[in-house]
Amino acid sequence: MKKPNFAPFKALLKKSNTIVIVTHWSPDGDAMGSSLGLYNYLLKLKKKVTVIVPNEYPEFLKWLPGDNKVLNHQTDTVKAEAIVQKADAIFTLDFNSYKRIEKLGEVVAGSTAVKVLIDHHQQPDKFAKVVYHDVKCCSTCEMVYNLIVGLGHKKLIDKKIAACLYTGIMTDTGSFRFPSVTANTHLILADLIRSGAVPSQVHEAVYDTYAYNRLKLIGYSILQKMIVLPGKNIAYISLSEEELNQFNYQKGDTEGLVNYPLTMKGIKFSAFFSEMDGKVKISFRSKGKFDVNQFARTHFGGGGHINAAGGKSDLSLNDTISKFLEIVGQPEFTA
Ligand code: 5GP
Ligand code: MN
C-alpha cells in the first residue's frame, strides 16, 4: 500500500496556531473519537484547538477525554462562528461534503482558514487544500493514528488519545468485524491498548449504558416493525416520531438498529427509516458486494461506504418507504 504523504500536514501545523476541528451532522463514535483524539494530540503540540459539532451527539460518547470543551454550533452559534472566523486551519473529519455539516458548512466555506480533510468515505468533494483520504481505512480514527505516527509523534499518544481513537475504531468496525478490518487494524489497536486504552472500559461506556427504554425500543422494532421482503434478501425497519416518543427517544437510541436485520441468514441489504422533526433519515447496511453508498447517493441524496451509508428524504415516512419499495421491488433488483 502506498504510504500517505504527511509533509503538507507538517508544514501546515508549523504555521497554524489556532485550529478548529469539525465533524459531521449527528456525530457518531468515529466522528467524536477522531475529533477528540486529534484535539488531545494538538493540545500536546501547544495549539489553540476547538472541536465544533454541527448538532448534538449521544450521551454514550460524553465521557471521551476533552468532551466538556466541545462546542455545539446549533446551541453555541455565535461563539462557534467567531472561533471559525479566527482559525488558521480547519480540520474536517469523517465527512467529505459541506452538505454533511448543514448550516455550519457555509460558515466553514466562508472562512479564510486552510481547509484540511481527513476521511474514509467514498467520493469526496474537493474543498480542502490538505487532504488525507483513504476509503480502505476502517475509520477516521485509524487515519488520525496514522497521521500522528506519520508526523513522528507516536510517543505523544497517551491514554486520552488512545481511548478516543480506540472508540472510533470499535464503533465504525462493528466491534472489529467488518470487512474493513485488517491485521494492521489490530496492530493499531494493540498499540492503543499499550498506550493506555482499556478495551473493557470503552466497550462498557459505549454499549452497556442503554436506558431501559432504549432496549424496549429495540425489542419493539424487531418484534413489531421489521419487514422481510418475500423472495428478496432485503429487510427494513421504520419508526415514526410518535413511536420514538413512546419510548422517550434520546439521541443515539436507534444507533445500531439497522444492523439487526442483517444478522438473519440470507439478508444482504437492510434499511432503517426514522422520522424526526418532520424529516426522514435513512440508514442502509449491506453484506457483500451490494453498494449502499451508490444506492443512497442515487435515490436518497446521501452517501457513505459500500456496506454502510445514509440518506434523507423530504417525503413523509410512508411515502419514503413506498419509494424504497418501488425501487427494490423491481424484478431486476437484487442486493
Ligand atoms: P448512519 O446510518 O450510521 O447514520 O451512517 C452510515 C454511514 O453513512 C456513516 O459513515 C455516515 O457518515 C454516512 N452517512 C449517513 N448519512 C449520510 C448522508 O446523509 N450523506 C452522506 N454523504 N453520508 C451519510
Ligand atoms: Mn467513520
GROMACS .gro file of N, CA, C and O in nm, residues 248-292:
model
  180
  248ASN      N    1  -3.958   0.742   2.478
  248ASN     CA    2  -3.879   0.853   2.531
  248ASN      C    3  -3.744   0.864   2.459
  248ASN      O    4  -3.638   0.868   2.522
  249TYR      N    5  -3.751   0.870   2.326
  249TYR     CA    6  -3.630   0.868   2.242
  249TYR      C    7  -3.525   0.972   2.284
  249TYR      O    8  -3.556   1.089   2.302
  250GLN      N    9  -3.404   0.925   2.298
  250GLN     CA   10  -3.289   1.013   2.323
  250GLN      C   11  -3.190   0.994   2.208
  250GLN      O   12  -3.180   0.883   2.153
  251LYS      N   13  -3.118   1.100   2.175
  251LYS     CA   14  -3.017   1.093   2.068
  251LYS      C   15  -2.931   0.966   2.081
  251LYS      O   16  -2.879   0.938   2.189
  252GLY      N   17  -2.919   0.890   1.973
  252GLY     CA   18  -2.833   0.771   1.974
  252GLY      C   19  -2.908   0.642   2.006
  252GLY      O   20  -2.853   0.534   1.989
  253ASP      N   21  -3.035   0.653   2.049
  253ASP     CA   22  -3.109   0.532   2.089
  253ASP      C   23  -3.130   0.433   1.974
  253ASP      O   24  -3.146   0.314   1.998
  254THR      N   25  -3.134   0.484   1.850
  254THR     CA   26  -3.159   0.391   1.738
  254THR      C   27  -3.028   0.349   1.670
  254THR      O   28  -3.031   0.276   1.571
  255GLU      N   29  -2.917   0.395   1.723
  255GLU     CA   30  -2.788   0.358   1.665
  255GLU      C   31  -2.770   0.206   1.670
  255GLU      O   32  -2.793   0.144   1.774
  256GLY      N   33  -2.735   0.146   1.559
  256GLY     CA   34  -2.711   0.002   1.554
  256GLY      C   35  -2.835  -0.079   1.519
  256GLY      O   36  -2.824  -0.196   1.483
  257LEU      N   37  -2.953  -0.017   1.525
  257LEU     CA   38  -3.077  -0.089   1.496
  257LEU      C   39  -3.077  -0.148   1.354
  257LEU      O   40  -3.125  -0.259   1.332
  258VAL      N   41  -3.021  -0.073   1.261
  258VAL     CA   42  -3.019  -0.115   1.120
  258VAL      C   43  -2.939  -0.245   1.099
  258VAL      O   44  -2.957  -0.316   1.001
  259ASN      N   45  -2.853  -0.275   1.196
  259ASN     CA   46  -2.771  -0.397   1.180
  259ASN      C   47  -2.847  -0.526   1.212
  259ASN      O   48  -2.809  -0.633   1.166
  260TYR      N   49  -2.954  -0.516   1.292
  260TYR     CA   50  -3.022  -0.639   1.335
  260TYR      C   51  -3.076  -0.723   1.220
  260TYR      O   52  -3.054  -0.845   1.219
  261PRO      N   53  -3.146  -0.665   1.120
  261PRO     CA   54  -3.196  -0.750   1.011
  261PRO      C   55  -3.084  -0.826   0.939
  261PRO      O   56  -3.104  -0.939   0.894
  262LEU      N   57  -2.965  -0.768   0.935
  262LEU     CA   58  -2.852  -0.834   0.866
  262LEU      C   59  -2.802  -0.958   0.942
  262LEU      O   60  -2.728  -1.037   0.886
  263THR      N   61  -2.844  -0.973   1.068
  263THR     CA   62  -2.799  -1.093   1.142
  263THR      C   63  -2.882  -1.215   1.101
  263THR      O   64  -2.852  -1.326   1.141
  264MET      N   65  -2.985  -1.193   1.018
  264MET     CA   66  -3.066  -1.305   0.969
  264MET      C   67  -2.997  -1.370   0.849
  264MET      O   68  -2.948  -1.299   0.761
  265LYS      N   69  -2.999  -1.500   0.846
  265LYS     CA   70  -2.939  -1.573   0.735
  265LYS      C   71  -3.005  -1.531   0.603
  265LYS      O   72  -3.128  -1.525   0.596
  266GLY      N   73  -2.926  -1.503   0.504
  266GLY     CA   74  -2.981  -1.470   0.372
  266GLY      C   75  -3.009  -1.322   0.350
  266GLY      O   76  -3.029  -1.279   0.237
  267ILE      N   77  -3.013  -1.243   0.456
  267ILE     CA   78  -3.039  -1.099   0.437
  267ILE      C   79  -2.908  -1.029   0.403
  267ILE      O   80  -2.809  -1.040   0.475
  268LYS      N   81  -2.912  -0.955   0.290
  268LYS     CA   82  -2.790  -0.889   0.242
  268LYS      C   83  -2.800  -0.737   0.245
  268LYS      O   84  -2.702  -0.667   0.229
  269PHE      N   85  -2.923  -0.687   0.257
  269PHE     CA   86  -2.946  -0.543   0.249
  269PHE      C   87  -3.051  -0.503   0.352
  269PHE      O   88  -3.160  -0.561   0.354
  270SER      N   89  -3.014  -0.409   0.438
  270SER     CA   90  -3.105  -0.367   0.544
  270SER      C   91  -3.121  -0.216   0.542
  270SER      O   92  -3.025  -0.143   0.514
  271ALA      N   93  -3.242  -0.170   0.569
  271ALA     CA   94  -3.266  -0.025   0.575
  271ALA      C   95  -3.340   0.008   0.704
  271ALA      O   96  -3.418  -0.073   0.755
  272PHE      N   97  -3.313   0.127   0.755
  272PHE     CA   98  -3.385   0.174   0.874
  272PHE      C   99  -3.431   0.318   0.849
  272PHE      O  100  -3.351   0.406   0.817
  273PHE      N  101  -3.562   0.339   0.859
  273PHE     CA  102  -3.621   0.471   0.835
  273PHE      C  103  -3.667   0.528   0.968
  273PHE      O  104  -3.738   0.460   1.043
  274SER      N  105  -3.628   0.651   0.997
  274SER     CA  106  -3.679   0.713   1.119
  274SER      C  107  -3.723   0.855   1.090
  274SER      O  108  -3.664   0.925   1.007
  275GLU      N  109  -3.828   0.894   1.160
  275GLU     CA  110  -3.885   1.028   1.139
  275GLU      C  111  -3.855   1.113   1.262
  275GLU      O  112  -3.886   1.073   1.374
  276MET      N  113  -3.790   1.228   1.236
  276MET     CA  114  -3.758   1.318   1.346
  276MET      C  115  -3.775   1.462   1.301
  276MET      O  116  -3.728   1.497   1.191
  277ASP      N  117  -3.838   1.543   1.381
  277ASP     CA  118  -3.864   1.683   1.346
  277ASP      C  119  -3.924   1.695   1.205
  277ASP      O  120  -3.885   1.781   1.126
  278GLY      N  121  -4.012   1.603   1.172
  278GLY     CA  122  -4.079   1.607   1.042
  278GLY      C  123  -3.992   1.565   0.925
  278GLY      O  124  -4.036   1.566   0.810
  279LYS      N  125  -3.867   1.525   0.951
  279LYS     CA  126  -3.779   1.481   0.842
  279LYS      C  127  -3.752   1.331   0.854
  279LYS      O  128  -3.755   1.276   0.964
  280VAL      N  129  -3.724   1.270   0.740
  280VAL     CA  130  -3.696   1.127   0.742
  280VAL      C  131  -3.547   1.103   0.717
  280VAL      O  132  -3.491   1.152   0.620
  281LYS      N  133  -3.487   1.029   0.808
  281LYS     CA  134  -3.344   0.992   0.795
  281LYS      C  135  -3.340   0.842   0.767
  281LYS      O  136  -3.419   0.766   0.824
  282ILE      N  137  -3.250   0.802   0.680
  282ILE     CA  138  -3.244   0.660   0.644
  282ILE      C  139  -3.101   0.609   0.663
  282ILE      O  140  -3.005   0.677   0.628
  283SER      N  141  -3.091   0.489   0.718
  283SER     CA  142  -2.963   0.420   0.727
  283SER      C  143  -2.969   0.295   0.642
  283SER      O  144  -3.070   0.224   0.643
  284PHE      N  145  -2.861   0.270   0.569
  284PHE     CA  146  -2.853   0.149   0.486
  284PHE      C  147  -2.731   0.068   0.528
  284PHE      O  148  -2.624   0.126   0.555
  285ARG      N  149  -2.745  -0.062   0.529
  285ARG     CA  150  -2.631  -0.151   0.554
  285ARG      C  151  -2.640  -0.269   0.458
  285ARG      O  152  -2.749  -0.313   0.424
  286SER      N  153  -2.523  -0.321   0.418
  286SER     CA  154  -2.524  -0.440   0.334
  286SER      C  155  -2.413  -0.534   0.375
  286SER      O  156  -2.320  -0.494   0.446
  287LYS      N  157  -2.429  -0.658   0.330
  287LYS     CA  158  -2.321  -0.756   0.346
  287LYS      C  159  -2.282  -0.796   0.206
  287LYS      O  160  -2.368  -0.818   0.122
  288GLY      N  161  -2.152  -0.806   0.179
  288GLY     CA  162  -2.109  -0.848   0.046
  288GLY      C  163  -2.098  -0.732  -0.051
  288GLY      O  164  -2.067  -0.620  -0.013
  289LYS      N  165  -2.130  -0.759  -0.179
  289LYS     CA  166  -2.097  -0.665  -0.286
  289LYS      C  167  -2.195  -0.550  -0.303
  289LYS      O  168  -2.163  -0.449  -0.364
  290PHE      N  169  -2.315  -0.561  -0.253
  290PHE     CA  170  -2.414  -0.457  -0.281
  290PHE      C  171  -2.371  -0.322  -0.221
  290PHE      O  172  -2.346  -0.311  -0.102
  291ASP      N  173  -2.364  -0.220  -0.311
  291ASP     CA  174  -2.304  -0.091  -0.276
  291ASP      C  175  -2.411   0.006  -0.226
  291ASP      O  176  -2.481   0.070  -0.305
  292VAL      N  177  -2.423   0.018  -0.093
  292VAL     CA  178  -2.527   0.107  -0.039
  292VAL      C  179  -2.488   0.255  -0.051
  292VAL      O  180  -2.575   0.342  -0.049
   0.00000   0.00000   0.00000
